[in-house]
Short mmCIF file of C-alpha atoms in Angstrom, two decimals:
data_model
loop_
_atom_site.label_atom_id
_atom_site.label_comp_id
_atom_site.label_asym_id
_atom_site.label_seq_id
_atom_site.Cartn_x
_atom_site.Cartn_y
_atom_site.Cartn_z
CA MET A 1 40.84 -36.10 -57.54
CA PRO A 2 43.29 -36.42 -54.65
CA SER A 3 45.67 -39.37 -54.63
CA THR A 4 44.01 -42.60 -53.51
CA ASP A 5 46.81 -43.01 -50.95
CA ILE A 6 45.48 -40.24 -48.70
CA ARG A 7 44.44 -41.13 -45.16
CA ILE A 8 40.83 -40.23 -44.39
CA LEU A 9 39.06 -39.94 -41.04
CA VAL A 10 35.29 -40.48 -41.11
CA VAL A 11 33.49 -39.00 -38.08
CA ASP A 12 29.85 -39.91 -37.43
CA ASP A 13 27.96 -41.22 -34.39
CA MET A 14 25.81 -43.48 -36.60
CA SER A 15 27.62 -46.71 -37.47
CA THR A 16 25.53 -47.15 -40.63
CA MET A 17 26.55 -43.72 -41.89
CA ARG A 18 30.25 -44.43 -41.29
CA ARG A 19 29.84 -47.66 -43.22
CA ILE A 20 28.07 -45.93 -46.12
CA ILE A 21 30.76 -43.24 -46.41
CA LYS A 22 33.52 -45.86 -46.18
CA THR A 23 31.91 -47.98 -48.91
CA ILE A 24 31.52 -44.99 -51.22
CA LEU A 25 35.13 -43.99 -50.57
CA ASN A 26 36.21 -47.56 -51.34
CA GLN A 27 34.30 -47.41 -54.62
CA LEU A 28 36.11 -44.18 -55.42
CA GLY A 29 39.40 -46.00 -54.80
CA TYR A 30 40.20 -44.88 -51.24
CA SER A 31 40.99 -47.61 -48.75
CA ASN A 32 43.12 -45.89 -46.09
CA ILE A 33 40.18 -44.94 -43.89
CA ASP A 34 39.74 -44.72 -40.13
CA GLU A 35 36.62 -43.94 -38.10
CA ALA A 36 35.59 -41.95 -35.02
CA GLU A 37 32.21 -41.79 -33.28
CA ASN A 38 32.31 -38.13 -32.27
CA GLY A 39 34.41 -34.98 -32.36
CA LYS A 40 36.21 -35.76 -29.13
CA GLN A 41 37.33 -39.18 -30.35
CA ALA A 42 38.28 -37.70 -33.73
CA LEU A 43 40.38 -34.94 -32.22
CA ALA A 44 42.28 -37.47 -30.09
CA LYS A 45 43.03 -39.52 -33.23
CA LEU A 46 44.05 -36.45 -35.22
CA LYS A 47 46.51 -35.41 -32.54
CA LYS A 48 48.01 -38.89 -32.37
CA GLU A 49 48.09 -39.95 -36.03
CA ARG A 50 48.50 -38.26 -39.39
CA PHE A 51 45.42 -37.78 -41.57
CA ASP A 52 45.05 -35.95 -44.89
CA PHE A 53 41.31 -35.42 -44.91
CA VAL A 54 38.37 -35.39 -42.47
CA ILE A 55 34.73 -36.13 -43.32
CA THR A 56 32.51 -35.25 -40.39
CA ASP A 57 28.85 -35.22 -39.38
CA TRP A 58 27.43 -32.22 -37.52
CA ASN A 59 25.14 -33.60 -34.80
CA MET A 60 27.09 -35.90 -32.52
CA PRO A 61 27.23 -36.42 -28.77
CA GLU A 62 30.12 -35.20 -26.59
CA MET A 63 31.66 -32.98 -29.29
CA ASP A 64 29.73 -32.10 -32.45
CA GLY A 65 31.15 -31.55 -35.92
CA LEU A 66 31.15 -27.78 -35.65
CA GLU A 67 33.15 -27.86 -32.42
CA LEU A 68 35.53 -30.33 -34.05
CA VAL A 69 36.12 -28.01 -37.01
CA LYS A 70 36.74 -25.08 -34.65
CA ALA A 71 39.18 -27.18 -32.62
CA ILE A 72 41.02 -28.24 -35.80
CA ARG A 73 41.29 -24.65 -37.05
CA ALA A 74 42.54 -23.53 -33.63
CA ASP A 75 45.29 -26.14 -33.54
CA GLU A 76 48.63 -25.06 -35.00
CA GLU A 77 49.42 -28.57 -36.27
CA LEU A 78 45.99 -29.30 -37.74
CA LYS A 79 44.69 -25.94 -38.94
CA THR A 80 45.25 -26.59 -42.66
CA LEU A 81 43.64 -30.04 -42.63
CA PRO A 82 40.80 -30.21 -45.22
CA VAL A 83 37.40 -30.89 -43.65
CA LEU A 84 34.18 -31.88 -45.42
CA MET A 85 30.94 -31.69 -43.46
CA VAL A 86 28.28 -34.29 -44.30
CA THR A 87 25.08 -33.50 -42.47
CA ALA A 88 21.29 -33.47 -42.47
CA GLU A 89 21.35 -29.78 -41.50
CA ALA A 90 20.25 -28.18 -44.75
CA LYS A 91 19.33 -24.63 -43.71
CA LYS A 92 21.21 -21.70 -45.23
CA GLU A 93 22.26 -20.47 -41.79
CA ASN A 94 23.70 -23.92 -40.99
CA VAL A 95 25.85 -23.85 -44.11
CA MET A 96 26.99 -20.30 -43.27
CA GLU A 97 27.82 -21.29 -39.70
CA ALA A 98 29.86 -24.28 -40.87
CA LEU A 99 31.73 -22.22 -43.44
CA LYS A 100 32.43 -19.58 -40.80
CA ALA A 101 33.81 -22.28 -38.52
CA GLY A 102 36.20 -23.32 -41.29
CA VAL A 103 34.82 -26.30 -43.22
CA ASN A 104 36.19 -26.64 -46.77
CA ASN A 105 32.94 -27.94 -48.21
CA TYR A 106 29.47 -29.10 -47.24
CA ILE A 107 27.26 -32.08 -48.27
CA VAL A 108 23.62 -32.57 -47.31
CA LYS A 109 22.47 -36.12 -46.54
CA PRO A 110 21.41 -38.22 -48.37
CA PHE A 111 24.09 -37.84 -51.02
CA THR A 112 25.34 -39.73 -54.05
CA PRO A 113 28.89 -41.00 -54.73
CA GLU A 114 29.07 -38.39 -57.56
CA ILE A 115 28.45 -35.56 -55.09
CA LEU A 116 31.17 -36.82 -52.73
CA LYS A 117 33.57 -37.17 -55.65
CA GLU A 118 32.76 -33.66 -56.90
CA LYS A 119 33.26 -32.09 -53.45
CA MET A 120 36.55 -33.91 -52.92
CA GLU A 121 37.75 -32.71 -56.31
CA LYS A 122 36.90 -29.13 -55.34
CA ILE A 123 38.69 -29.40 -52.01
CA PHE A 124 41.88 -30.93 -53.42
CA ARG A 125 42.19 -29.08 -56.75
CA MET B 1 -20.42 -22.74 19.54
CA LYS B 2 -21.30 -21.08 16.24
CA GLU B 3 -17.69 -20.10 15.85
CA LEU B 4 -16.56 -23.72 16.38
CA GLU B 5 -19.14 -24.91 13.85
CA SER B 6 -17.80 -22.46 11.26
CA ILE B 7 -14.20 -23.57 11.94
CA ILE B 8 -15.19 -27.24 11.51
CA LYS B 9 -17.07 -26.40 8.28
CA GLU B 10 -14.05 -24.58 6.97
CA LEU B 11 -11.84 -27.52 7.94
CA ILE B 12 -14.08 -29.97 6.11
CA GLU B 13 -14.00 -27.70 3.05
CA ASN B 14 -10.20 -27.66 3.21
CA VAL B 15 -10.00 -31.44 3.51
CA ARG B 16 -12.30 -31.81 0.48
CA GLU B 17 -10.18 -29.42 -1.52
CA LEU B 18 -7.06 -31.28 -0.48
CA GLU B 19 -8.66 -34.57 -1.52
CA GLN B 20 -9.32 -33.13 -4.97
CA VAL B 21 -5.71 -31.98 -5.19
CA ILE B 22 -4.53 -35.48 -4.25
CA GLU B 23 -6.80 -37.11 -6.83
CA GLY B 24 -5.71 -34.57 -9.41
CA ILE B 25 -2.05 -35.37 -8.83
CA LYS B 26 -2.26 -39.13 -8.37
CA LYS B 27 -3.50 -39.84 -11.88
CA PRO B 28 -1.02 -37.79 -13.96
CA VAL B 29 1.93 -38.87 -11.81
CA SER B 30 0.94 -42.51 -12.01
CA GLU B 31 0.17 -42.44 -15.75
CA SER B 32 3.13 -40.32 -16.78
CA SER B 33 5.58 -42.25 -14.67
CA GLN B 34 4.66 -45.27 -16.78
CA LEU B 35 4.05 -43.69 -20.16
CA LEU B 36 7.08 -41.41 -20.48
CA PRO B 37 9.80 -44.03 -19.75
CA GLU B 38 7.87 -46.62 -21.79
CA THR B 39 7.62 -44.33 -24.82
CA THR B 40 11.28 -43.37 -24.51
CA ARG B 41 12.24 -47.06 -24.34
CA ASN B 42 10.05 -47.86 -27.36
CA ILE B 43 11.71 -45.16 -29.43
CA GLU B 44 15.15 -46.36 -28.37
CA ASP B 45 14.12 -49.89 -29.42
CA VAL B 46 13.02 -48.58 -32.83
CA MET B 47 16.39 -46.82 -33.24
CA LEU B 48 18.27 -50.01 -32.35
CA PHE B 49 16.10 -52.10 -34.66
CA LEU B 50 16.65 -49.62 -37.50
CA GLU B 51 20.41 -49.77 -36.99
CA GLN B 52 20.53 -53.58 -36.84
CA THR B 53 18.31 -53.95 -39.92
CA SER B 54 20.32 -51.38 -41.85
CA HIS B 55 23.50 -53.33 -41.13
CA SER B 56 21.84 -56.62 -42.14
CA ILE B 57 20.70 -55.08 -45.43
CA MET B 58 24.18 -53.65 -46.03
CA ASN B 59 25.74 -57.07 -45.33
CA LEU B 60 23.49 -58.58 -48.02
CA LEU B 61 24.26 -55.76 -50.43
CA GLU B 62 27.96 -56.38 -49.90
CA ILE B 63 27.55 -60.08 -50.73
CA ILE B 64 25.66 -59.21 -53.94
CA ASN B 65 28.34 -56.65 -54.79
CA LYS B 66 31.11 -59.22 -54.28
CA ASN B 67 29.25 -61.70 -56.51
CA SER B 68 28.85 -59.01 -59.16
CA GLU B 69 32.59 -58.33 -59.03
CA ILE B 70 33.26 -62.06 -59.56
CA ILE B 71 30.84 -62.13 -62.52
CA LYS B 72 32.57 -59.05 -63.95
CA LYS B 73 36.00 -60.72 -63.78
CA ASP B 74 34.71 -64.02 -65.21
CA VAL B 75 32.97 -62.30 -68.11
CA GLU B 76 36.12 -60.31 -68.85
CA PHE B 77 38.10 -63.57 -68.84
CA LEU B 78 35.63 -65.23 -71.21
CA LEU B 79 35.72 -62.22 -73.53
CA SER B 80 39.52 -62.39 -73.58
CA LEU B 81 39.23 -65.89 -75.08
CA ASN B 82 37.82 -64.37 -78.29
CA PRO B 83 34.53 -66.28 -78.43
CA ILE B 84 32.37 -66.49 -81.53
CA SER B 85 30.34 -63.42 -82.35
CA LYS B 86 27.02 -64.57 -80.86
CA VAL B 87 28.63 -65.63 -77.57
CA LYS B 88 30.64 -62.43 -77.48
CA GLN B 89 27.47 -60.41 -77.94
CA LYS B 90 25.80 -62.20 -75.03
CA LEU B 91 28.86 -61.76 -72.83
CA GLU B 92 28.97 -58.02 -73.61
CA SER B 93 25.31 -57.79 -72.64
CA ILE B 94 25.97 -59.64 -69.34
CA LYS B 95 28.88 -57.31 -68.67
CA GLU B 96 26.73 -54.25 -69.28
CA LYS B 97 23.85 -55.46 -67.11
CA ASN B 98 26.25 -56.49 -64.38
CA ASN B 99 27.83 -53.02 -64.34
CA GLU B 100 24.35 -51.57 -64.16
CA ASN B 101 23.63 -53.78 -61.14
CA ILE B 102 26.85 -52.69 -59.41
CA ASN B 103 25.84 -49.03 -59.84
CA ILE B 104 22.33 -49.74 -58.51
CA LEU B 105 23.85 -51.52 -55.50
CA LEU B 106 25.92 -48.47 -54.68
CA GLU B 107 22.86 -46.28 -55.04
CA LEU B 108 20.92 -48.60 -52.71
CA TYR B 109 23.80 -48.40 -50.28
CA THR B 110 23.64 -44.61 -50.19
CA HIS B 111 19.87 -44.76 -49.63
CA MET B 112 20.63 -46.61 -46.39
CA SER B 113 21.42 -43.20 -44.93
CA PHE B 114 17.66 -43.05 -44.28
CA HIS B 115 18.60 -44.71 -41.00
CA ASP B 116 20.70 -41.73 -40.00
CA LEU B 117 18.01 -39.24 -41.04
CA ALA B 118 15.24 -41.18 -39.29
CA GLY B 119 17.48 -41.59 -36.23
CA GLN B 120 17.99 -37.85 -35.99
CA GLN B 121 14.24 -37.25 -36.09
CA LEU B 122 13.70 -39.87 -33.39
CA LYS B 123 16.35 -38.18 -31.26
CA LEU B 124 14.32 -34.97 -31.57
CA VAL B 125 11.23 -36.87 -30.37
CA LEU B 126 13.25 -38.11 -27.37
CA GLN B 127 14.24 -34.53 -26.60
CA VAL B 128 10.58 -33.45 -26.76
CA LEU B 129 9.68 -36.26 -24.34
CA GLU B 130 12.36 -35.06 -21.96
CA LYS B 131 10.96 -31.50 -22.16
CA LEU B 132 7.45 -32.87 -21.57
CA LYS B 133 8.71 -34.68 -18.50
CA ASN B 134 10.21 -31.46 -17.15
CA SER B 135 7.04 -29.46 -17.86
CA LEU B 136 4.95 -32.09 -16.14
CA LEU B 137 7.37 -32.03 -13.25
CA ASP B 138 6.91 -28.26 -12.91
CA ILE B 139 3.12 -28.56 -13.03
CA ILE B 140 3.04 -31.27 -10.38
CA VAL B 141 5.46 -29.46 -8.10
CA SER B 142 3.60 -26.17 -8.41
CA GLN B 143 0.33 -27.96 -7.65
CA VAL B 144 1.80 -29.68 -4.60
CA THR B 145 3.48 -26.56 -3.27
CA ALA B 146 0.62 -24.14 -4.05
CA GLY B 147 -0.52 -22.21 -0.98
CA ARG B 148 2.07 -23.89 1.22
CA ASP B 149 4.82 -22.02 2.91
CA LEU B 150 7.76 -24.20 1.88
CA LYS B 151 11.47 -23.48 2.00
CA GLU B 152 13.49 -23.56 -1.21
CA GLU B 153 15.19 -26.82 -0.16
CA GLU B 154 11.82 -28.44 0.45
CA VAL B 155 10.59 -27.44 -3.03
CA SER B 156 13.74 -28.80 -4.68
CA GLY B 157 13.35 -31.98 -2.58
CA ILE B 158 9.82 -32.45 -3.91
CA LYS B 159 11.06 -31.75 -7.43
CA GLY B 160 13.74 -34.41 -7.04
CA LYS B 161 11.27 -36.99 -5.80
CA VAL B 162 8.80 -36.38 -8.62
CA SER B 163 11.62 -36.40 -11.17
CA GLU B 164 12.86 -39.72 -9.78
CA LEU B 165 9.36 -41.12 -10.08
CA LEU B 166 8.94 -39.90 -13.67
CA SER B 167 12.27 -41.43 -14.70
CA LYS B 168 11.62 -44.85 -13.19
CA GLU B 169 11.00 -47.69 -15.58
CA ARG B 170 7.79 -48.71 -13.86
CA VAL B 171 6.03 -47.51 -10.73
CA ASP B 172 2.88 -48.76 -9.15
CA GLN B 173 0.23 -46.96 -7.17
CA LYS B 174 2.11 -47.72 -3.94
CA ASP B 175 5.06 -45.61 -5.14
CA VAL B 176 2.74 -42.74 -5.97
CA ASP B 177 0.98 -42.97 -2.60
CA LYS B 178 4.32 -43.11 -0.81
CA LEU B 179 5.44 -40.01 -2.62
CA LEU B 180 2.25 -38.15 -1.81
CA GLU B 181 2.63 -39.18 1.80
CA GLU B 182 6.08 -37.63 1.81
CA PHE B 183 4.53 -34.40 0.59
CA GLY B 184 2.11 -34.59 3.50
CA LEU B 185 -0.79 -35.41 1.21
#
Protein backbone atom coordinates (compact mmCIF):
# COMPACT_ATOMS: atom_id res chain seq x y z
CA MET A 1 0.00 0.00 0.00
CA PRO A 2 1.20 3.55 -0.66
CA SER A 3 2.28 5.66 2.30
CA THR A 4 -0.66 7.07 4.25
CA ASP A 5 0.91 10.53 3.89
CA ILE A 6 0.03 10.80 0.20
CA ARG A 7 -2.27 13.62 -0.90
CA ILE A 8 -5.39 12.39 -2.69
CA LEU A 9 -7.86 14.31 -4.85
CA VAL A 10 -11.38 12.85 -5.03
CA VAL A 11 -13.37 14.05 -8.06
CA ASP A 12 -17.11 13.37 -8.24
CA ASP A 13 -20.15 15.57 -8.89
CA MET A 14 -22.19 13.66 -6.28
CA SER A 15 -21.46 14.90 -2.76
CA THR A 16 -22.51 11.56 -1.25
CA MET A 17 -20.04 9.69 -3.43
CA ARG A 18 -17.18 12.01 -2.44
CA ARG A 19 -18.09 11.44 1.19
CA ILE A 20 -18.19 7.64 0.76
CA ILE A 21 -14.78 7.56 -0.94
CA LYS A 22 -13.31 9.88 1.71
CA THR A 23 -14.66 7.73 4.53
CA ILE A 24 -13.27 4.54 2.99
CA LEU A 25 -9.91 6.24 2.47
CA ASN A 26 -9.97 7.38 6.10
CA GLN A 27 -10.63 3.80 7.19
CA LEU A 28 -7.65 2.72 5.11
CA GLY A 29 -5.56 5.29 6.97
CA TYR A 30 -5.52 8.17 4.46
CA SER A 31 -6.52 11.57 5.77
CA ASN A 32 -4.83 14.04 3.41
CA ILE A 33 -7.76 14.27 1.01
CA ASP A 34 -9.21 17.11 -1.04
CA GLU A 35 -12.31 17.18 -3.23
CA ALA A 36 -13.45 18.56 -6.60
CA GLU A 37 -16.92 18.51 -8.17
CA ASN A 38 -15.85 18.04 -11.79
CA GLY A 39 -12.85 17.69 -14.07
CA LYS A 40 -12.49 21.41 -14.61
CA GLN A 41 -12.33 22.14 -10.89
CA ALA A 42 -9.96 19.20 -10.39
CA LEU A 43 -7.58 20.33 -13.11
CA ALA A 44 -7.42 23.82 -11.60
CA LYS A 45 -6.53 22.29 -8.21
CA LEU A 46 -3.96 19.95 -9.73
CA LYS A 47 -2.21 22.83 -11.46
CA LYS A 48 -2.15 24.89 -8.27
CA GLU A 49 -1.35 22.29 -5.60
CA ARG A 50 0.61 19.06 -5.38
CA PHE A 51 -1.30 15.77 -5.32
CA ASP A 52 0.00 12.19 -5.39
CA PHE A 53 -3.13 10.40 -6.50
CA VAL A 54 -6.45 11.15 -8.22
CA ILE A 55 -9.69 9.18 -7.82
CA THR A 56 -12.23 10.34 -10.37
CA ASP A 57 -15.77 9.62 -11.53
CA TRP A 58 -16.54 9.45 -15.26
CA ASN A 59 -19.87 11.23 -15.76
CA MET A 60 -19.63 14.79 -14.52
CA PRO A 61 -20.81 18.15 -15.83
CA GLU A 62 -18.47 20.72 -17.39
CA MET A 63 -15.51 18.33 -17.75
CA ASP A 64 -15.97 14.58 -17.36
CA GLY A 65 -13.49 12.10 -15.92
CA LEU A 66 -12.25 10.93 -19.30
CA GLU A 67 -11.46 14.49 -20.40
CA LEU A 68 -9.73 15.06 -17.07
CA VAL A 69 -7.50 12.01 -17.57
CA LYS A 70 -6.64 13.14 -21.10
CA ALA A 71 -5.81 16.63 -19.82
CA ILE A 72 -3.60 15.17 -17.06
CA ARG A 73 -1.73 12.93 -19.52
CA ALA A 74 -1.25 15.87 -21.88
CA ASP A 75 0.25 18.08 -19.18
CA GLU A 76 4.02 17.89 -18.83
CA GLU A 77 3.88 18.47 -15.05
CA LEU A 78 1.02 16.06 -14.34
CA LYS A 79 1.40 13.29 -16.90
CA THR A 80 2.79 10.68 -14.47
CA LEU A 81 0.14 11.29 -11.80
CA PRO A 82 -1.66 8.00 -10.93
CA VAL A 83 -5.39 8.11 -11.71
CA LEU A 84 -8.06 5.65 -10.58
CA MET A 85 -11.45 5.82 -12.26
CA VAL A 86 -14.48 4.96 -10.10
CA THR A 87 -17.59 4.83 -12.22
CA ALA A 88 -20.95 3.20 -12.92
CA GLU A 89 -19.90 2.68 -16.56
CA ALA A 90 -19.33 -1.07 -16.59
CA LYS A 91 -19.22 -1.90 -20.30
CA LYS A 92 -16.07 -3.44 -21.77
CA GLU A 93 -15.74 -0.60 -24.28
CA ASN A 94 -15.91 1.94 -21.42
CA VAL A 95 -13.04 0.24 -19.62
CA MET A 96 -11.04 0.12 -22.87
CA GLU A 97 -11.72 3.78 -23.57
CA ALA A 98 -10.61 4.78 -20.07
CA LEU A 99 -7.45 2.69 -20.29
CA LYS A 100 -6.70 4.20 -23.69
CA ALA A 101 -7.10 7.67 -22.20
CA GLY A 102 -4.52 6.77 -19.56
CA VAL A 103 -6.21 5.68 -16.33
CA ASN A 104 -4.04 3.45 -14.10
CA ASN A 105 -6.95 1.36 -12.88
CA TYR A 106 -10.73 1.12 -12.96
CA ILE A 107 -13.42 0.43 -10.30
CA VAL A 108 -17.11 -0.14 -10.98
CA LYS A 109 -19.61 1.31 -8.49
CA PRO A 110 -20.74 0.12 -6.01
CA PHE A 111 -17.43 -1.08 -4.60
CA THR A 112 -16.07 -2.36 -1.30
CA PRO A 113 -13.16 -0.95 0.75
CA GLU A 114 -11.24 -4.17 -0.12
CA ILE A 115 -11.54 -3.43 -3.85
CA LEU A 116 -10.27 0.14 -3.39
CA LYS A 117 -7.39 -1.13 -1.28
CA GLU A 118 -6.51 -3.80 -3.85
CA LYS A 119 -6.55 -1.31 -6.75
CA MET A 120 -4.42 1.20 -4.85
CA GLU A 121 -1.93 -1.54 -4.06
CA LYS A 122 -1.72 -2.42 -7.75
CA ILE A 123 -1.22 1.19 -8.79
CA PHE A 124 1.50 1.94 -6.23
CA ARG A 125 3.43 -1.36 -6.18
CA MET B 1 -72.80 32.87 -59.09
CA LYS B 2 -72.01 29.15 -59.11
CA GLU B 3 -68.35 30.00 -59.13
CA LEU B 4 -68.77 32.25 -56.05
CA GLU B 5 -70.72 29.50 -54.29
CA SER B 6 -67.89 27.03 -54.93
CA ILE B 7 -65.29 29.53 -53.65
CA ILE B 8 -67.32 30.10 -50.46
CA LYS B 9 -67.73 26.32 -49.99
CA GLU B 10 -64.01 25.85 -50.40
CA LEU B 11 -63.38 28.67 -47.93
CA ILE B 12 -65.68 27.11 -45.35
CA GLU B 13 -63.89 23.78 -45.84
CA ASN B 14 -60.55 25.51 -45.27
CA VAL B 15 -61.78 27.23 -42.12
CA ARG B 16 -63.05 23.88 -40.78
CA GLU B 17 -59.73 22.25 -41.50
CA LEU B 18 -57.92 25.12 -39.83
CA GLU B 19 -60.18 24.79 -36.80
CA GLN B 20 -59.23 21.12 -36.52
CA VAL B 21 -55.56 22.05 -36.75
CA ILE B 22 -56.02 24.62 -33.98
CA GLU B 23 -57.83 22.12 -31.75
CA GLY B 24 -55.21 19.51 -32.52
CA ILE B 25 -52.40 21.83 -31.45
CA LYS B 26 -54.04 23.51 -28.47
CA LYS B 27 -54.34 20.34 -26.40
CA PRO B 28 -50.80 18.92 -26.75
CA VAL B 29 -49.20 22.35 -26.30
CA SER B 30 -51.30 23.10 -23.25
CA GLU B 31 -50.83 19.65 -21.67
CA SER B 32 -47.16 19.28 -22.48
CA SER B 33 -46.29 22.78 -21.38
CA GLN B 34 -47.53 21.75 -17.94
CA LEU B 35 -46.50 18.11 -17.81
CA LEU B 36 -42.92 18.30 -19.07
CA PRO B 37 -41.64 21.01 -16.68
CA GLU B 38 -43.65 19.46 -13.83
CA THR B 39 -42.17 16.00 -14.40
CA THR B 40 -38.68 17.47 -14.72
CA ARG B 41 -39.16 19.37 -11.45
CA ASN B 42 -40.48 16.24 -9.71
CA ILE B 43 -37.44 14.23 -10.77
CA GLU B 44 -35.13 17.01 -9.62
CA ASP B 45 -36.96 17.00 -6.26
CA VAL B 46 -36.46 13.24 -5.97
CA MET B 47 -32.73 13.68 -6.69
CA LEU B 48 -32.44 16.38 -4.03
CA PHE B 49 -34.40 14.32 -1.52
CA LEU B 50 -32.20 11.29 -2.20
CA GLU B 51 -29.07 13.37 -1.65
CA GLN B 52 -30.34 14.94 1.59
CA THR B 53 -31.52 11.59 2.98
CA SER B 54 -28.26 9.89 2.03
CA HIS B 55 -26.32 12.56 3.94
CA SER B 56 -28.65 12.23 6.96
CA ILE B 57 -28.14 8.45 7.00
CA MET B 58 -24.37 8.91 6.67
CA ASN B 59 -24.39 11.41 9.57
CA LEU B 60 -26.11 8.79 11.74
CA LEU B 61 -23.72 6.08 10.59
CA GLU B 62 -20.81 8.31 11.54
CA ILE B 63 -22.22 8.82 15.04
CA ILE B 64 -22.63 5.04 15.48
CA ASN B 65 -19.10 4.53 14.16
CA LYS B 66 -17.69 7.08 16.63
CA ASN B 67 -19.54 5.35 19.49
CA SER B 68 -18.17 2.00 18.36
CA GLU B 69 -14.65 3.44 18.38
CA ILE B 70 -15.19 4.66 21.96
CA ILE B 71 -16.48 1.22 23.00
CA LYS B 72 -13.44 -0.37 21.34
CA LYS B 73 -11.03 1.84 23.31
CA ASP B 74 -12.91 1.33 26.60
CA VAL B 75 -12.98 -2.45 26.18
CA GLU B 76 -9.27 -2.46 25.39
CA PHE B 77 -8.65 -0.41 28.55
CA LEU B 78 -10.72 -2.80 30.66
CA LEU B 79 -8.88 -5.79 29.19
CA SER B 80 -5.55 -4.16 30.03
CA LEU B 81 -6.59 -4.24 33.71
CA ASN B 82 -6.35 -8.05 33.67
CA PRO B 83 -9.90 -8.86 34.79
CA ILE B 84 -10.95 -12.26 36.07
CA SER B 85 -11.43 -14.94 33.44
CA LYS B 86 -15.24 -14.69 33.13
CA VAL B 87 -15.16 -10.89 32.77
CA LYS B 88 -12.28 -11.14 30.33
CA GLN B 89 -14.25 -13.61 28.24
CA LYS B 90 -17.24 -11.25 28.11
CA LEU B 91 -15.02 -8.29 27.22
CA GLU B 92 -13.38 -10.27 24.40
CA SER B 93 -16.84 -11.10 23.08
CA ILE B 94 -17.90 -7.42 23.23
CA LYS B 95 -14.69 -6.47 21.42
CA GLU B 96 -15.35 -9.03 18.69
CA LYS B 97 -18.98 -8.00 18.19
CA ASN B 98 -18.03 -4.35 18.21
CA ASN B 99 -15.43 -4.92 15.48
CA GLU B 100 -18.06 -6.79 13.52
CA ASN B 101 -20.38 -3.78 13.86
CA ILE B 102 -17.65 -1.38 12.68
CA ASN B 103 -17.15 -3.51 9.54
CA ILE B 104 -20.90 -3.64 8.90
CA LEU B 105 -21.08 0.15 9.28
CA LEU B 106 -18.43 0.59 6.62
CA GLU B 107 -20.27 -1.81 4.36
CA LEU B 108 -23.50 0.15 4.91
CA TYR B 109 -21.60 3.30 4.09
CA THR B 110 -20.45 1.91 0.76
CA HIS B 111 -24.01 0.83 -0.05
CA MET B 112 -24.95 4.52 0.14
CA SER B 113 -23.50 4.81 -3.35
CA PHE B 114 -26.97 3.69 -4.46
CA HIS B 115 -27.70 7.42 -4.42
CA ASP B 116 -25.10 8.04 -7.09
CA LEU B 117 -26.30 5.12 -9.22
CA ALA B 118 -29.96 6.11 -8.88
CA GLY B 119 -29.04 9.75 -9.57
CA GLN B 120 -27.35 8.78 -12.82
CA GLN B 121 -30.44 6.88 -13.96
CA LEU B 122 -32.64 9.85 -13.08
CA LYS B 123 -30.33 12.12 -15.07
CA LEU B 124 -30.93 9.82 -18.06
CA VAL B 125 -34.69 10.20 -17.55
CA LEU B 126 -34.23 14.00 -17.54
CA GLN B 127 -32.32 13.74 -20.81
CA VAL B 128 -35.15 11.66 -22.32
CA LEU B 129 -37.66 14.31 -21.21
CA GLU B 130 -35.57 16.97 -22.90
CA LYS B 131 -35.51 14.90 -26.12
CA LEU B 132 -39.28 14.41 -25.85
CA LYS B 133 -39.72 18.15 -25.53
CA ASN B 134 -37.66 18.72 -28.66
CA SER B 135 -39.57 16.05 -30.62
CA LEU B 136 -42.86 17.55 -29.55
CA LEU B 137 -41.55 20.95 -30.54
CA ASP B 138 -40.74 19.65 -34.03
CA ILE B 139 -44.17 18.05 -34.39
CA ILE B 140 -45.99 21.21 -33.33
CA VAL B 141 -43.89 23.45 -35.54
CA SER B 142 -44.30 21.20 -38.56
CA GLN B 143 -48.05 21.10 -37.97
CA VAL B 144 -48.26 24.88 -37.67
CA THR B 145 -46.08 25.54 -40.69
CA ALA B 146 -47.54 22.79 -42.92
CA GLY B 147 -48.80 24.13 -46.24
CA ARG B 148 -47.74 27.68 -45.38
CA ASP B 149 -45.15 29.56 -47.30
CA LEU B 150 -43.00 30.75 -44.40
CA LYS B 151 -39.49 32.16 -44.42
CA GLU B 152 -36.76 30.39 -42.46
CA GLU B 153 -36.71 33.19 -39.84
CA GLU B 154 -40.46 32.85 -39.34
CA VAL B 155 -40.15 29.08 -38.78
CA SER B 156 -37.34 29.55 -36.26
CA GLY B 157 -39.42 32.29 -34.58
CA ILE B 158 -42.32 29.87 -34.18
CA LYS B 159 -39.92 27.23 -32.88
CA GLY B 160 -38.59 29.67 -30.30
CA LYS B 161 -42.06 30.60 -29.10
CA VAL B 162 -43.19 26.99 -28.73
CA SER B 163 -39.93 26.08 -27.00
CA GLU B 164 -40.41 28.97 -24.58
CA LEU B 165 -43.91 27.76 -23.86
CA LEU B 166 -42.79 24.17 -23.28
CA SER B 167 -40.05 25.29 -20.87
CA LYS B 168 -42.28 27.52 -18.76
CA GLU B 169 -43.10 26.32 -15.29
CA ARG B 170 -46.83 26.75 -15.80
CA VAL B 171 -48.91 28.16 -18.63
CA ASP B 172 -52.61 28.59 -18.88
CA GLN B 173 -54.93 28.44 -21.84
CA LYS B 174 -54.49 32.19 -22.38
CA ASP B 175 -50.78 31.67 -23.11
CA VAL B 176 -51.58 28.95 -25.60
CA ASP B 177 -54.24 31.07 -27.31
CA LYS B 178 -51.86 34.02 -27.45
CA LEU B 179 -49.24 31.86 -29.06
CA LEU B 180 -51.66 30.49 -31.62
CA GLU B 181 -52.77 34.02 -32.38
CA GLU B 182 -49.17 34.92 -33.10
CA PHE B 183 -49.05 32.07 -35.57
CA GLY B 184 -52.13 33.51 -37.24
CA LEU B 185 -54.31 30.70 -35.96
